Short mmCIF file of C-alpha atoms and ligand atoms in Angstrom, two decimals:
data_model
loop_
_atom_site.label_atom_id
_atom_site.label_comp_id
_atom_site.label_asym_id
_atom_site.label_seq_id
_atom_site.Cartn_x
_atom_site.Cartn_y
_atom_site.Cartn_z
CA MET C 1 72.73 113.97 15.15
CA ARG C 2 76.24 114.10 13.59
CA VAL C 3 77.01 110.58 12.07
CA LEU C 4 80.38 110.23 10.57
CA ILE C 5 81.07 107.00 8.56
CA VAL C 6 84.69 106.03 8.04
CA LYS C 7 86.30 103.24 6.21
CA ASN C 8 87.52 101.15 8.94
CA TYR C 9 88.62 100.78 12.64
CA GLU C 10 91.96 102.63 12.14
CA GLU C 11 90.22 105.59 10.66
CA LEU C 12 87.63 105.52 13.33
CA SER C 13 90.20 105.59 15.96
CA VAL C 14 92.09 108.58 14.56
CA LYS C 15 88.86 110.45 13.96
CA ALA C 16 87.75 109.78 17.42
CA ALA C 17 91.08 110.85 18.83
CA GLU C 18 90.88 114.02 16.83
CA GLU C 19 87.72 115.01 18.22
CA VAL C 20 89.00 114.39 21.76
CA ALA C 21 92.14 116.54 21.07
CA GLU C 22 90.34 119.29 19.57
CA LEU C 23 88.50 119.65 23.04
CA ILE C 24 91.67 119.47 24.94
CA LYS C 25 93.43 122.10 22.82
CA ARG C 26 90.36 124.51 22.87
CA LYS C 27 89.83 123.93 26.71
CA PRO C 28 92.95 122.69 28.34
CA ILE C 29 91.30 122.28 31.69
CA CYS C 30 88.34 119.95 30.79
CA VAL C 31 86.46 116.97 31.92
CA LEU C 32 86.34 113.76 29.80
CA GLY C 33 83.90 110.95 30.40
CA LEU C 34 85.51 107.69 29.27
CA ALA C 35 84.56 104.28 28.37
CA THR C 36 86.53 100.90 28.26
CA GLY C 37 85.82 97.83 26.20
CA GLY C 38 87.25 96.97 22.81
CA THR C 39 86.10 99.91 20.73
CA PRO C 40 87.97 102.81 22.31
CA VAL C 41 91.39 101.16 22.47
CA GLY C 42 92.44 102.25 19.12
CA MET C 43 91.38 105.87 20.15
CA TYR C 44 93.24 105.77 23.36
CA LYS C 45 96.48 104.58 21.39
CA GLU C 46 96.22 107.51 19.01
CA LEU C 47 95.79 109.97 21.85
CA ALA C 48 98.94 108.57 23.63
CA ARG C 49 100.70 108.86 20.29
CA MET C 50 99.71 112.48 19.93
CA HIS C 51 100.77 113.19 23.62
CA GLN C 52 104.27 111.47 22.68
CA SER C 53 104.84 112.77 19.17
CA GLU C 54 102.85 116.02 19.05
CA GLY C 55 102.90 117.23 22.74
CA LEU C 56 99.07 116.93 23.45
CA ASP C 57 98.89 117.97 26.99
CA PHE C 58 96.72 116.12 29.36
CA SER C 59 97.93 117.87 32.55
CA GLY C 60 94.69 119.79 32.90
CA VAL C 61 92.28 116.89 31.97
CA ALA C 62 90.13 115.26 34.53
CA THR C 63 88.56 111.93 33.63
CA PHE C 64 85.33 110.12 34.86
CA ASN C 65 84.90 106.55 33.85
CA LEU C 66 81.56 105.27 32.96
CA ASP C 67 81.66 102.16 35.10
CA GLU C 68 83.64 99.57 36.93
CA TYR C 69 82.96 95.87 37.83
CA TYR C 70 81.65 95.32 41.24
CA GLY C 71 83.76 92.93 43.15
CA LEU C 72 86.99 93.84 41.33
CA ASP C 73 89.60 95.98 43.09
CA GLY C 74 91.37 98.61 41.06
CA SER C 75 94.66 96.60 40.92
CA HIS C 76 92.70 93.51 39.37
CA PRO C 77 94.11 93.07 35.97
CA HIS C 78 90.48 92.91 34.51
CA SER C 79 89.36 96.09 36.49
CA TYR C 80 88.55 99.02 34.38
CA ARG C 81 91.09 101.07 36.45
CA CYS C 82 93.84 98.71 35.30
CA PHE C 83 92.47 99.06 31.77
CA MET C 84 92.65 102.81 31.82
CA ASP C 85 96.24 102.72 33.13
CA ALA C 86 97.31 100.30 30.31
CA ASN C 87 95.60 102.04 27.66
CA LEU C 88 95.64 105.69 28.33
CA VAL C 89 97.31 106.88 31.53
CA ASP C 90 100.67 105.09 31.26
CA GLY C 91 101.07 106.69 27.75
CA THR C 92 99.92 110.24 28.64
CA ASN C 93 100.53 112.86 31.37
CA ILE C 94 97.10 112.54 32.71
CA ASN C 95 97.38 113.18 36.60
CA ARG C 96 96.22 110.13 38.40
CA GLU C 97 94.74 112.38 41.04
CA ASN C 98 92.29 113.68 38.42
CA MET C 99 91.13 110.30 37.27
CA PHE C 100 87.90 109.14 38.70
CA ILE C 101 86.48 105.49 38.37
CA PRO C 102 83.97 103.99 40.63
CA ASN C 103 85.39 101.74 43.43
CA GLY C 104 84.53 98.06 42.58
CA LYS C 105 85.31 97.06 46.10
CA VAL C 106 83.14 99.47 48.16
CA ALA C 107 81.02 97.66 50.76
CA ILE C 108 77.55 96.90 49.93
CA LYS C 109 76.32 99.08 52.68
CA ASP C 110 78.38 101.99 51.26
CA VAL C 111 77.50 101.52 47.54
CA GLU C 112 74.65 104.14 47.61
CA ALA C 113 76.77 106.74 49.23
CA HIS C 114 79.72 105.91 47.04
CA CYS C 115 77.43 106.47 44.03
CA ALA C 116 76.16 109.75 45.39
CA GLU C 117 79.65 110.92 45.85
CA TYR C 118 80.71 110.09 42.34
CA GLU C 119 77.88 112.28 41.08
CA GLU C 120 78.83 114.90 43.41
CA LYS C 121 82.52 114.86 42.07
CA ILE C 122 81.24 115.23 38.52
CA LYS C 123 79.49 118.20 39.50
CA GLU C 124 82.34 119.67 41.42
CA ALA C 125 84.58 119.19 38.33
CA GLY C 126 82.27 121.35 36.50
CA GLY C 127 80.36 118.54 34.48
CA ILE C 128 81.57 116.39 31.68
CA ASP C 129 82.63 118.26 28.63
CA LEU C 130 82.78 115.20 26.36
CA GLN C 131 81.56 111.62 27.14
CA VAL C 132 82.86 108.76 25.12
CA LEU C 133 80.46 105.98 24.63
CA GLY C 134 80.71 102.41 23.18
CA ILE C 135 77.52 100.52 22.45
CA GLY C 136 76.90 96.99 23.95
CA GLY C 137 75.53 94.18 21.69
CA ASP C 138 72.32 94.48 23.63
CA GLY C 139 72.21 98.21 23.17
CA HIS C 140 73.58 99.26 26.64
CA ILE C 141 75.62 102.39 27.10
CA ALA C 142 77.89 102.26 30.16
CA PHE C 143 75.99 99.21 32.00
CA ASN C 144 72.63 100.51 31.65
CA GLU C 145 71.17 97.35 30.42
CA PRO C 146 67.77 96.97 28.43
CA GLY C 147 64.83 98.24 30.64
CA ALA C 148 67.21 100.61 32.49
CA SER C 149 65.47 103.83 33.67
CA LEU C 150 66.18 106.59 31.19
CA ALA C 151 66.52 108.95 34.18
CA SER C 152 68.85 106.63 36.16
CA ARG C 153 71.91 108.10 38.03
CA THR C 154 75.11 106.28 39.13
CA ARG C 155 74.13 103.16 40.81
CA LEU C 156 74.87 99.33 41.41
CA VAL C 157 73.40 97.48 38.32
CA ALA C 158 73.25 93.67 37.34
CA LEU C 159 74.66 92.70 34.05
CA ASN C 160 72.60 91.12 31.30
CA GLU C 161 73.39 87.61 30.29
CA GLN C 162 74.46 88.77 26.84
CA THR C 163 76.83 91.33 28.19
CA ILE C 164 78.43 88.61 30.47
CA LYS C 165 78.78 86.43 27.32
CA ASP C 166 80.18 89.23 25.19
CA ASN C 167 82.76 90.34 27.87
CA ALA C 168 83.75 86.84 28.60
CA ARG C 169 86.43 87.41 25.81
CA PHE C 170 88.40 89.56 28.26
CA PHE C 171 88.28 86.95 30.93
CA ALA C 172 89.41 83.19 31.15
CA SER C 173 85.74 82.15 31.10
CA ALA C 174 82.26 83.50 31.37
CA GLU C 175 82.01 82.48 34.96
CA GLU C 176 84.83 84.83 35.89
CA VAL C 177 82.80 87.95 34.56
CA PRO C 178 81.44 89.99 37.48
CA VAL C 179 77.48 89.85 37.49
CA TYR C 180 77.27 93.37 38.93
CA ALA C 181 78.78 96.84 38.20
CA ILE C 182 78.63 100.39 39.52
CA SER C 183 77.45 102.25 36.49
CA MET C 184 76.93 106.03 35.59
CA GLY C 185 73.10 106.29 34.77
CA VAL C 186 71.38 107.28 31.69
CA GLY C 187 70.47 110.60 33.22
CA THR C 188 74.06 111.27 34.29
CA ILE C 189 75.30 110.59 30.86
CA LEU C 190 72.84 112.70 29.17
CA GLU C 191 74.03 115.72 31.26
CA ALA C 192 77.47 115.78 29.47
CA ARG C 193 77.75 118.70 27.22
CA GLU C 194 78.65 116.43 24.17
CA LEU C 195 78.72 112.84 23.45
CA LEU C 196 81.06 110.86 21.27
CA VAL C 197 79.70 107.41 20.29
CA LEU C 198 81.81 104.73 18.71
CA ALA C 199 81.03 101.53 17.13
CA ASN C 200 82.76 99.18 14.75
CA GLY C 201 82.38 95.95 12.95
CA GLU C 202 79.43 93.98 11.54
CA LYS C 203 78.40 92.62 14.97
CA LYS C 204 77.24 96.15 15.94
CA ALA C 205 75.33 96.86 12.61
CA ASP C 206 71.94 95.81 14.08
CA ILE C 207 72.20 97.53 17.27
CA VAL C 208 73.53 100.88 15.79
CA ALA C 209 70.71 101.13 13.40
CA LYS C 210 68.12 100.56 16.19
CA ALA C 211 69.98 103.06 18.35
CA LEU C 212 70.27 105.80 15.66
CA GLU C 213 67.19 105.19 13.63
CA GLY C 214 64.76 103.11 15.93
CA PRO C 215 62.17 104.39 18.35
CA LEU C 216 63.41 105.77 21.55
CA SER C 217 63.16 102.99 24.01
CA SER C 218 64.59 101.55 27.30
CA SER C 219 64.66 98.42 25.20
CA VAL C 220 67.52 99.81 23.30
CA VAL C 221 69.03 102.21 25.93
CA ALA C 222 71.62 103.62 23.43
CA SER C 223 68.60 105.20 21.54
CA VAL C 224 68.60 108.02 24.16
CA ILE C 225 71.33 109.59 22.27
CA GLN C 226 68.52 110.83 20.01
CA LEU C 227 67.54 113.12 22.90
CA HIS C 228 70.96 114.94 23.23
CA PRO C 229 71.51 118.04 21.32
CA LYS C 230 75.15 117.54 20.58
CA VAL C 231 75.97 113.96 19.52
CA THR C 232 78.75 112.78 17.24
CA VAL C 233 78.62 109.07 16.24
CA ILE C 234 81.74 107.80 14.38
CA LEU C 235 81.17 104.36 12.65
CA ASP C 236 83.18 102.17 10.38
CA GLU C 237 81.44 101.07 7.18
CA GLU C 238 80.66 97.66 8.63
CA ALA C 239 78.85 99.02 11.78
CA ALA C 240 76.85 101.56 9.51
CA GLY C 241 75.84 98.68 7.21
CA LYS C 242 72.23 98.51 8.38
CA LEU C 243 71.56 102.41 8.44
CA SER C 244 68.85 103.45 6.10
CA ARG C 245 70.15 107.06 5.99
CA ALA C 246 73.71 106.35 5.49
CA ASN C 247 73.86 108.45 2.30
CA PHE C 248 72.49 111.50 4.04
CA TYR C 249 74.92 111.21 6.92
CA LYS C 250 77.65 111.08 4.33
CA PHE C 251 76.38 113.97 2.38
CA ALA C 252 76.00 116.17 5.63
CA ALA C 253 79.59 115.30 6.82
CA SER C 254 80.91 116.25 3.42
CA MET C 255 79.23 119.65 3.77
CA GLU C 256 80.87 120.38 7.10
CA GLY C 257 84.19 121.54 5.37
CA GLN C 258 82.10 124.33 3.64
CA VAL C 259 80.55 125.73 6.71
CA ARG C 260 83.48 125.05 8.96
CA LEU C 261 80.91 123.97 11.73
CA LYS C 262 80.10 120.76 13.10
CA LEU C 263 76.46 119.82 11.58
CA PHE C 264 74.72 118.09 14.52
C1 F6R D 1 82.46 100.32 29.01
C2 F6R D 1 81.08 100.40 28.82
C3 F6R D 1 80.27 99.63 27.88
C4 F6R D 1 81.07 99.39 26.61
C5 F6R D 1 80.11 98.35 25.52
C6 F6R D 1 80.82 98.18 24.35
O1 F6R D 1 83.03 101.33 30.01
O2 F6R D 1 80.59 101.15 29.47
O3 F6R D 1 78.99 100.19 27.73
O4 F6R D 1 81.10 100.38 25.86
O5 F6R D 1 79.88 97.17 26.31
O6 F6R D 1 81.97 97.35 24.56
P1 F6R D 1 82.97 97.06 23.30
O7 F6R D 1 83.59 98.38 22.99
O8 F6R D 1 83.94 96.04 24.03
O9 F6R D 1 82.12 96.48 22.26
#
């Protein structure tokens, strides 16, 4: 696992955007898996800046979001579709027709078919080249909450109490946070060719240490990243604060310049 520890959130955002930009330049027709939440906002801002000031071209990029709240229409201000519009799409030349986000308003009788179709669309697009992930306070990735099957596919899930509390900051109150979501599964995520995992702030230090250095377990779903052959984790100093191998990660990262290769 490639673990990059940077000084602060600004550096994390720039470094993460550089990783995404590198893929887009190397493979202009590519597929990104995208996350919402607070963590990637700075990265999206930097990607929009790169588009506007440096001409980073998103015209060949297709995107698949990890999840959407169930019950929210894509036009709802708290939907993840609106989040993506505001944070990335409006500032770049991503073609909206190539942006895929689960439909939070699909009728319950059609949910299974919708989820199967989402998986099919990922396959048709050629699979996800790079999947961006944040880590929930309870260790979730996408909305795969503690206890989720590590082989799960896109499906309707219930949100954990801690997630509802954590995400209440984006809503007027915890009561407004939807209690279900449509989420890519852990199995779906692990099929991406590369994972880019981001975490910042002291609040994430415990869960980051469990995910990176603890046992592989569905109790900390993010620990499945240990199974993937190409994972880059970017952390700020605070989120890296409880890692026992921080010095080794820093040493390995400092050696990358010499070999000009990513040391996974
Ligand atoms: C968002 C998602 C979630 C978040 C996680 C961390 O699409 O799937 O797993 O990545 O809840 O959220 P923040 O970044 O707000 O701490």
